Coordinates of C-alpha atoms in Angstrom, one line a residue:
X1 CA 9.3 9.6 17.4
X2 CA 11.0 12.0 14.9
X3 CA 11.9 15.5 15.2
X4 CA 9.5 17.6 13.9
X5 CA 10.6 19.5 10.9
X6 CA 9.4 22.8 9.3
X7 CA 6.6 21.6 6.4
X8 CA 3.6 22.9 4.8
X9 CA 0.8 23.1 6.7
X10 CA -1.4 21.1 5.6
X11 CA 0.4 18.3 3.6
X12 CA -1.2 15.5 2.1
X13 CA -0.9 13.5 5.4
X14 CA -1.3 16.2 7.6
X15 CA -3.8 14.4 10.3
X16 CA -2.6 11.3 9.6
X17 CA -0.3 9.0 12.0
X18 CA 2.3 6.2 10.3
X19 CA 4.0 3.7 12.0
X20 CA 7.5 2.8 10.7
X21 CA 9.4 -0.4 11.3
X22 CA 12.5 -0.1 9.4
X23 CA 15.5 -0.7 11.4
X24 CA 17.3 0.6 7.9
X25 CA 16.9 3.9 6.8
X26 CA 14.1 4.7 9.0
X27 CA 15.4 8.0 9.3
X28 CA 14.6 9.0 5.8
X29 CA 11.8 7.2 5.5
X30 CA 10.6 9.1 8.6
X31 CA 11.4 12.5 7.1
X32 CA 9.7 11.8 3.6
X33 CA 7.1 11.1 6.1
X34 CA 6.9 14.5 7.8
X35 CA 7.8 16.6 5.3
X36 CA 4.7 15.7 4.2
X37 CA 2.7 16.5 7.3
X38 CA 2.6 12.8 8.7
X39 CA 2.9 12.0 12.2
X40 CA 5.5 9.5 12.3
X41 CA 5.8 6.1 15.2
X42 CA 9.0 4.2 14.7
X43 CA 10.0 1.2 16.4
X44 CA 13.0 -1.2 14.6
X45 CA 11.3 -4.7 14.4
X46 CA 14.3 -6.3 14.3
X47 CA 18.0 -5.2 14.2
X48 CA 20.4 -6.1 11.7
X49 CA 23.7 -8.8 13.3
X50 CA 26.8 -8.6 10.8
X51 CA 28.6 -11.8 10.9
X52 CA 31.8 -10.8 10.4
X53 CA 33.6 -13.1 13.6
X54 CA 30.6 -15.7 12.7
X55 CA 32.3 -19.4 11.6
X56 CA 29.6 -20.0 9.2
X57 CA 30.9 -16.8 7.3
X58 CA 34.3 -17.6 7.2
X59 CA 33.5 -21.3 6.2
X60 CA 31.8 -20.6 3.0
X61 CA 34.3 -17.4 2.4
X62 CA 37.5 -20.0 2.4
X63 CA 35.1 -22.7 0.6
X64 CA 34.5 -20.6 -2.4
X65 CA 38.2 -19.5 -2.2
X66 CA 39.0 -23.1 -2.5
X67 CA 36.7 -23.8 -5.1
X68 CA 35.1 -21.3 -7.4
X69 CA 31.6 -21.8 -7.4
X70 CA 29.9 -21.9 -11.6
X71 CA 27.2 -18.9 -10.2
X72 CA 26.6 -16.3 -7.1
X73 CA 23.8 -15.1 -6.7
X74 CA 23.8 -11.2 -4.9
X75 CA 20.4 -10.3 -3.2
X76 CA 21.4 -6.8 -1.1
X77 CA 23.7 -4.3 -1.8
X78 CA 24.9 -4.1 2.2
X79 CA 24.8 -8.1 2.3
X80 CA 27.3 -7.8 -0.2
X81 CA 29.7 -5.1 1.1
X82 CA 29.3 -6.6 4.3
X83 CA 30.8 -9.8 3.2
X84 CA 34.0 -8.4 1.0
X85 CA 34.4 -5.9 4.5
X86 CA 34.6 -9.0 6.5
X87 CA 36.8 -11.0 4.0
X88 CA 39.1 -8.0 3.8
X89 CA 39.3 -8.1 8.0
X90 CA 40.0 -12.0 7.8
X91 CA 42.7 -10.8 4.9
X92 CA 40.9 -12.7 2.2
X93 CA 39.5 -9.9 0.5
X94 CA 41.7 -10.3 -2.5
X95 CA 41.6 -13.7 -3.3
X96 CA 37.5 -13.5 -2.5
X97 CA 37.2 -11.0 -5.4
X98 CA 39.3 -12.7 -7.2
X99 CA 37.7 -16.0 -7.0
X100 CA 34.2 -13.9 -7.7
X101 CA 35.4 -12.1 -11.0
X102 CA 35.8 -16.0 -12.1
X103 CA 32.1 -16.5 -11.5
X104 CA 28.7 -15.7 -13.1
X105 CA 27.3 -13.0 -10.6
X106 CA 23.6 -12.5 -10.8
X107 CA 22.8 -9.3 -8.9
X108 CA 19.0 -9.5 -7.6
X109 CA 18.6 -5.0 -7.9
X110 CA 20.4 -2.2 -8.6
X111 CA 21.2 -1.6 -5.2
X112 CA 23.5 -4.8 -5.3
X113 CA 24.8 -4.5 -8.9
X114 CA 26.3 -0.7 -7.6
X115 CA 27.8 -2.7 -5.1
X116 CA 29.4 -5.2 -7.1
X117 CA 30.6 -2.8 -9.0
X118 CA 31.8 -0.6 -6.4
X119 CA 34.4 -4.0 -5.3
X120 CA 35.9 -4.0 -8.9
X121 CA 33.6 -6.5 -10.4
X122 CA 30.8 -7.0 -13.3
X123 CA 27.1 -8.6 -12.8
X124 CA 26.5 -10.9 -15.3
X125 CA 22.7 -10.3 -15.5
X126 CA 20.3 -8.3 -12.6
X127 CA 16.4 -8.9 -13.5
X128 CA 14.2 -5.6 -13.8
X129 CA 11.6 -6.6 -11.2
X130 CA 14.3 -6.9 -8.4
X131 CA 12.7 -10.5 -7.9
X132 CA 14.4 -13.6 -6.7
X133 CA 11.8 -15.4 -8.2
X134 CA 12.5 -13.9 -11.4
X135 CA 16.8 -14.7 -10.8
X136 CA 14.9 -18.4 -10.4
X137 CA 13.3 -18.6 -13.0
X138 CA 16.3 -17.9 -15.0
X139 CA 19.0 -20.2 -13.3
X140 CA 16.1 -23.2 -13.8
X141 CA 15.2 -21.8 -17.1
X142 CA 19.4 -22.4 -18.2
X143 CA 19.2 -25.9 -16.1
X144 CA 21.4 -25.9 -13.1
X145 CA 22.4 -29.8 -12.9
X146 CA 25.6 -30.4 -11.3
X147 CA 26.4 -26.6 -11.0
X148 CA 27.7 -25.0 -8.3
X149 CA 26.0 -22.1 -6.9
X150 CA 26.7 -19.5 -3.6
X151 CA 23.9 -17.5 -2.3
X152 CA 24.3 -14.6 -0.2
X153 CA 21.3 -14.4 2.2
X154 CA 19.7 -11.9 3.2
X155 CA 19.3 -11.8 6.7
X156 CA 16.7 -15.0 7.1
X157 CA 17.1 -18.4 4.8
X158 CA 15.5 -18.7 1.7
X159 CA 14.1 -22.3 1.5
X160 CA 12.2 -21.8 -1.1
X161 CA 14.8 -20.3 -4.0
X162 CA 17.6 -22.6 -2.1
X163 CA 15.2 -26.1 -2.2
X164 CA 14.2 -25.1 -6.2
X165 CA 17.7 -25.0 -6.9
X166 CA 18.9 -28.2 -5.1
X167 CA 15.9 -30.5 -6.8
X168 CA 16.7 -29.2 -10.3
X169 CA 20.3 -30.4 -9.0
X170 CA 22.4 -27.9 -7.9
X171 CA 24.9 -27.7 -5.6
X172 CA 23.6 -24.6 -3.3
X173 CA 25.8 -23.0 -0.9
X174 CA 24.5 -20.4 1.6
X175 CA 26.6 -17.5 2.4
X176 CA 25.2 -16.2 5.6
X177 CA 26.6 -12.3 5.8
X178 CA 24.1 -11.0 8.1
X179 CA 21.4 -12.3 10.1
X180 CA 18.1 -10.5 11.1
X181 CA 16.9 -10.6 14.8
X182 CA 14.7 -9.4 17.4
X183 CA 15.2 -5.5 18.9
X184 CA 17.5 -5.6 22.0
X185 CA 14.6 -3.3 23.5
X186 CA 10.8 -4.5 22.7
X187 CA 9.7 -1.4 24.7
X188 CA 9.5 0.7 21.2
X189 CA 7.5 -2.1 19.3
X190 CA 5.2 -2.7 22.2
X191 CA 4.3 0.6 21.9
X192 CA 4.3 0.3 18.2
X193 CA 2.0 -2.4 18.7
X194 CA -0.5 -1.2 21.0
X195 CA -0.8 2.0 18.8
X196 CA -1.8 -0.2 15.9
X197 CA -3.9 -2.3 18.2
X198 CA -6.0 0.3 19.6
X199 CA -6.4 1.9 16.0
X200 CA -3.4 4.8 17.2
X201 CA -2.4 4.5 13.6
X202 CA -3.7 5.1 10.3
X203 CA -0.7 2.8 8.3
X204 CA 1.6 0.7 9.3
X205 CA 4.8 0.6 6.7
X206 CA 6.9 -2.3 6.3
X207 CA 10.1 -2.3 4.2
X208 CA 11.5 -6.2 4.4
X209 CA 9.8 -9.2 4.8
X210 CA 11.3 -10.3 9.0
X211 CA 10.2 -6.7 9.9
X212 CA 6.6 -7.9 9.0
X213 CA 7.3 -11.6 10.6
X214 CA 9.1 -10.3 13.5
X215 CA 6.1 -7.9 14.3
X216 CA 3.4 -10.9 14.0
X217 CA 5.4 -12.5 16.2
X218 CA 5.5 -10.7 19.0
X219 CA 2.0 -9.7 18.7
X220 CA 1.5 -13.4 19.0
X221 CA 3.7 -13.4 22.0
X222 CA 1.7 -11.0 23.5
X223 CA -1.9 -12.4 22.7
X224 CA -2.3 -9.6 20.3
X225 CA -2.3 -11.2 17.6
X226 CA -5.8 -11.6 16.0
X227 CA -6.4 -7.9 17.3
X228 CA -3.9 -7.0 15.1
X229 CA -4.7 -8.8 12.0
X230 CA -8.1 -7.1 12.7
X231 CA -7.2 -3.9 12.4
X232 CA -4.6 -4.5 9.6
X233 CA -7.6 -5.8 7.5
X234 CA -10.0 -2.8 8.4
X235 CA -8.6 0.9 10.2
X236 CA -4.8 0.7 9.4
X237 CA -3.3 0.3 6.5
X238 CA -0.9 -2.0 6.1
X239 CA 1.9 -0.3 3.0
X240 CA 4.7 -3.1 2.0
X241 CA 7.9 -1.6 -0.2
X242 CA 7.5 -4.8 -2.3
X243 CA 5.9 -7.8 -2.8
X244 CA 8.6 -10.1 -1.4
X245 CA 7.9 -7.9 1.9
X246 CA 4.2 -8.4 2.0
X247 CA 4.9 -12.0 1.7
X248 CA 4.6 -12.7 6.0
X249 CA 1.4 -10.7 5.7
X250 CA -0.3 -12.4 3.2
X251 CA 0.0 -15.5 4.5
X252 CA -2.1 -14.4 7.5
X253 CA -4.5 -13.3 5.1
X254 CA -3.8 -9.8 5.3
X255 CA -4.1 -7.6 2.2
X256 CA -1.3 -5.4 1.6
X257 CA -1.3 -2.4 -0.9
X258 CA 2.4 -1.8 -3.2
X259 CA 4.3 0.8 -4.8
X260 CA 4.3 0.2 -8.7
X261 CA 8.5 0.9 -7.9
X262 CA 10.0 -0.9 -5.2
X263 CA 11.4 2.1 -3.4
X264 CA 10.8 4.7 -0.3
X265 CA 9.9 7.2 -2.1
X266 CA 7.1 5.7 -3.8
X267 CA 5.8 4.0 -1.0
X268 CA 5.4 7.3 0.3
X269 CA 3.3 9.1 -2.8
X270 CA 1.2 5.8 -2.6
X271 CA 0.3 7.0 1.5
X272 CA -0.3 10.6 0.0
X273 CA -2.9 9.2 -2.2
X274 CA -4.8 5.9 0.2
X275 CA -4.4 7.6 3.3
X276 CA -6.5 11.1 2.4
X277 CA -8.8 8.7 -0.3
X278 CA -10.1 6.9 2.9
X279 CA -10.9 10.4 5.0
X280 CA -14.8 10.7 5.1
X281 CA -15.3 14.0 3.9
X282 CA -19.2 15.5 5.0
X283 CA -21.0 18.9 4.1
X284 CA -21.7 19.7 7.6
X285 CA -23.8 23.3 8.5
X286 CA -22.6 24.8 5.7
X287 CA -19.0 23.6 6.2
X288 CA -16.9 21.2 4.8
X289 CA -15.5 19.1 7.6
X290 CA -12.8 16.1 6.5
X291 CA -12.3 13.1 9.6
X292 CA -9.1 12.5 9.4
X293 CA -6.8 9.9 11.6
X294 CA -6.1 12.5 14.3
X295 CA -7.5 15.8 12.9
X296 CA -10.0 17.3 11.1
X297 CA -10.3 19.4 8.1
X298 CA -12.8 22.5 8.2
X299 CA -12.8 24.3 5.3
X300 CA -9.1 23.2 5.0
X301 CA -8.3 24.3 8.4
X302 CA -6.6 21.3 10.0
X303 CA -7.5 21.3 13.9
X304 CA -5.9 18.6 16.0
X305 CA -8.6 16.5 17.9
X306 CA -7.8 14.9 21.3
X307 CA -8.5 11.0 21.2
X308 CA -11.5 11.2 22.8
X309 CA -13.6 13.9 20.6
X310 CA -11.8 11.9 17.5
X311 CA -13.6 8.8 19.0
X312 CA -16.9 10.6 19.5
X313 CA -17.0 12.1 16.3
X314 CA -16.2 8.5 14.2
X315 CA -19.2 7.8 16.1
X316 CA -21.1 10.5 14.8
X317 CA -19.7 10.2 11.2
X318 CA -20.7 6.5 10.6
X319 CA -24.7 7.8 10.7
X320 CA -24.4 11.2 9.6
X321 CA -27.3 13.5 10.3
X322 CA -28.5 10.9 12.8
X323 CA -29.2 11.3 16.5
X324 CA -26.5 9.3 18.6
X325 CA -27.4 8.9 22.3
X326 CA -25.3 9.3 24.9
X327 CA -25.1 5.7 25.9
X328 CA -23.9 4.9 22.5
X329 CA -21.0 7.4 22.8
X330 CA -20.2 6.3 25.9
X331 CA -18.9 3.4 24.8
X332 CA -16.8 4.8 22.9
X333 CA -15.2 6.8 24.7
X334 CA -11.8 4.5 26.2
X335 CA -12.1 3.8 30.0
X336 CA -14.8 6.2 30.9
X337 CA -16.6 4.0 32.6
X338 CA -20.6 4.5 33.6
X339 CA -20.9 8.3 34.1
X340 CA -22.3 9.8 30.9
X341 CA -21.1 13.2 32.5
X342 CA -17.7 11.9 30.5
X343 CA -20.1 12.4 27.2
X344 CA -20.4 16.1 28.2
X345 CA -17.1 16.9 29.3
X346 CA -15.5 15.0 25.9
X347 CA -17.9 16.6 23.3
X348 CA -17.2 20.1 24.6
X349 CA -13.7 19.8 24.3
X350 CA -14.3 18.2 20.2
X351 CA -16.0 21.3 19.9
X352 CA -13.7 23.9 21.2
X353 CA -10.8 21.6 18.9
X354 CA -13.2 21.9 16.1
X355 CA -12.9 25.5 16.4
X356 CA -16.7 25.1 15.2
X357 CA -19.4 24.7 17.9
X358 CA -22.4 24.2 15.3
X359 CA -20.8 21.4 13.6
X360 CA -22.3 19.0 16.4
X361 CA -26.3 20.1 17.8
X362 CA -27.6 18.6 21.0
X363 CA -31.0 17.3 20.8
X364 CA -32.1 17.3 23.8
X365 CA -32.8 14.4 26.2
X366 CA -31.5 12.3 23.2
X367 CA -28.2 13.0 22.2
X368 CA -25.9 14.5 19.7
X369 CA -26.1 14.4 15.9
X370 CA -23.7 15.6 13.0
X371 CA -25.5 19.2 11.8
X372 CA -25.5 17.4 8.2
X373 CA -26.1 20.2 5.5
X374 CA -30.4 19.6 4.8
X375 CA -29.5 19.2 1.0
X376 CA -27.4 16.1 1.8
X377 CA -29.7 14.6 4.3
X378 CA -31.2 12.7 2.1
X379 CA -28.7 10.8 0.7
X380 CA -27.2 9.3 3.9
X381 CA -30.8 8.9 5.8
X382 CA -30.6 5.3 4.6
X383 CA -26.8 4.8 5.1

């Protein structure tokens, strides 16, 4: 969890919960986060291996010394510098650039043409959408028989831009700079994942693609799996930086929504407007009370909710103006067993959080109902 940090009080996620599982840059991310009133859960899905002692490296660093490939093809800005730090420890840095500066560089962003740049050299072409499929398109577009081309990965293979090139007849060689792996510690994801599980969050943000594989994984691992595609496709919301990132997801059939702009910061004004669009907001005696993930707005007023009221009062919300029983909200209510006493001792305490006793009425012998203002009644008695 993140520090908390001095921000409005009630920013546009204030009441909401976010899970983040960046391993890079999950520190900002978590701070655009906060600073706009989001509680933040981070857990690293993976962790990032530099290869700089790996053979593999150093094999396809001396092949391309030996023979210039016709094209190389950058895809991250820290895959590169990784790979010219690494040549430069192996003291083939020089000749590397050198041999690179000979060869059509195709940066995939602008992330990686600043780095290129940064080592002395020039991109011959980046595409706009920051799309491999796009840098595809193009090499197939100018024909690629008998040409030569190096591909720096990035962190996992890439069968399908690699396999594309080699039937239209190229000669592909991977350059493996840094490989992506499962967290030393799954105690953080665990937790990460039993929070989306149990519906703890409200989104759960994903910034490269093996972050969302390595989290499907181990839900699999765990038997978690079709709980959490459940609650992907219904109470969290699943918030990919890109496209190429929601690719794991969709292929479980989970529907993702994107920034327009492939960066953190917008992925974070598209959370500021989802998350408070799918808050149910009810006219409730003479009040206007907004359900948030783990709060509630009354008349603006945020007032954290324990889990336990929050669970009574989705119960509450889904029938507004209707009479729950106590059995219903019983079950509810996470391991309280048989004794609806547990109804009693929960709803006071929603009430006292609420800061708003009238909100909920007890109708006796039956239950509990929202005090729904009369004027609305009508539109949600057939809801």
């Amino acid at each position: 969890m993140y520090d908390e940090e001095q921000q409005p009080e009630h920013g546009p996620l204030a009441g909401f919960t976010v899970g983040v599982t960046a391993a890079r840059r999950a520190d900002e991310l978590g701070a655009l986060l906060q600073r706009r009133g989001a509680g933040v859960l981070h857990a690293p899905a993976l962790r990032i291996v530099p290869l700089a002692d790996d053979a593999e490296l150093l094999a396809a660093t001396k092949e391309i010394i030996d023979q210039v490939p016709d094209v190389v093809v950058a895809t991250t800005a820290i895959g590169f510098r990784g790979w010219v730090e690494a040549a430069d420890g192996w003291g083939l840095g020089e000749r590397l650039l050198g041999r690179l500066g000979g060869a059509r560089l195709l940066a995939r962003g602008p992330k990686v043409k600043g780095a290129i740049r940064a080592a002395g050299l020039t991109e011959e072409w980046s595409p706009s959408s920051e799309s491999l499929a796009e840098v595809l398109d193009r090499l197939l577009g100018e024909g690629v028989d008998g040409t030569r081309i190096a591909v720096q990965l990035h962190g996992e293979p890439l069968p399908g831009f690699v396999e594309s090139l080699r039937a239209a007849g190229a000669q592909v060689l991977p350059v493996p700079v840094y490989r992506w792996m499962p967290p030393a510690d799954l105690g953080p994801l665990d937790r990460l994942l039993d929070a989306a599980v149990s519906r703890g969050l409200d989104a759960l943000t994903f910034t490269s693609a093996p972050a969302a594989a390595s989290l499907l994984s181990r839900a699999e691992d765990r038997g978690l799996l079709d709980e959490l595609l459940s609650a992907l496709a219904h109470e969290v919301l699943p918030a990919c930086v890109g496209p190429v990132t929601a690719l794991p997801l969709q292929a479980r059939g989970v529907r993702t929504v994107q920034p327009e702009r492939f960066r953190l910061g917008p992925l974070v004004q598209l959370l500021c407007r989802e998350l408070p669009s799918r808050a149910r907001s009810l006219p409730v005696a003479g009040r206007q009370v907004e359900i948030r993930g783990h709060a509630v707005l009354v008349d603006g007023d945020l007032r954290p909710v324990p889990p336990a009221g929050m669970s009574l009062l989705r119960v509450l919300s889904r029938r507004p103006g209707w009479v729950v029983a106590r059995a219903d909200l019983l079950r509810a209510l996470p391991g309280a067993g048989r004794d609806e006493h547990a109804v009693e001792t929960a709803m006071a305490r929603l009430r006292t959080a609420l800061g708003a006793p009238k909100l909920i009425q007890t109708v006796v012998k039956r239950g509990y109902r929202l005090a729904l203002d009369p004027a609305t009644d009508a539109k949600y008695a057939d809801d």
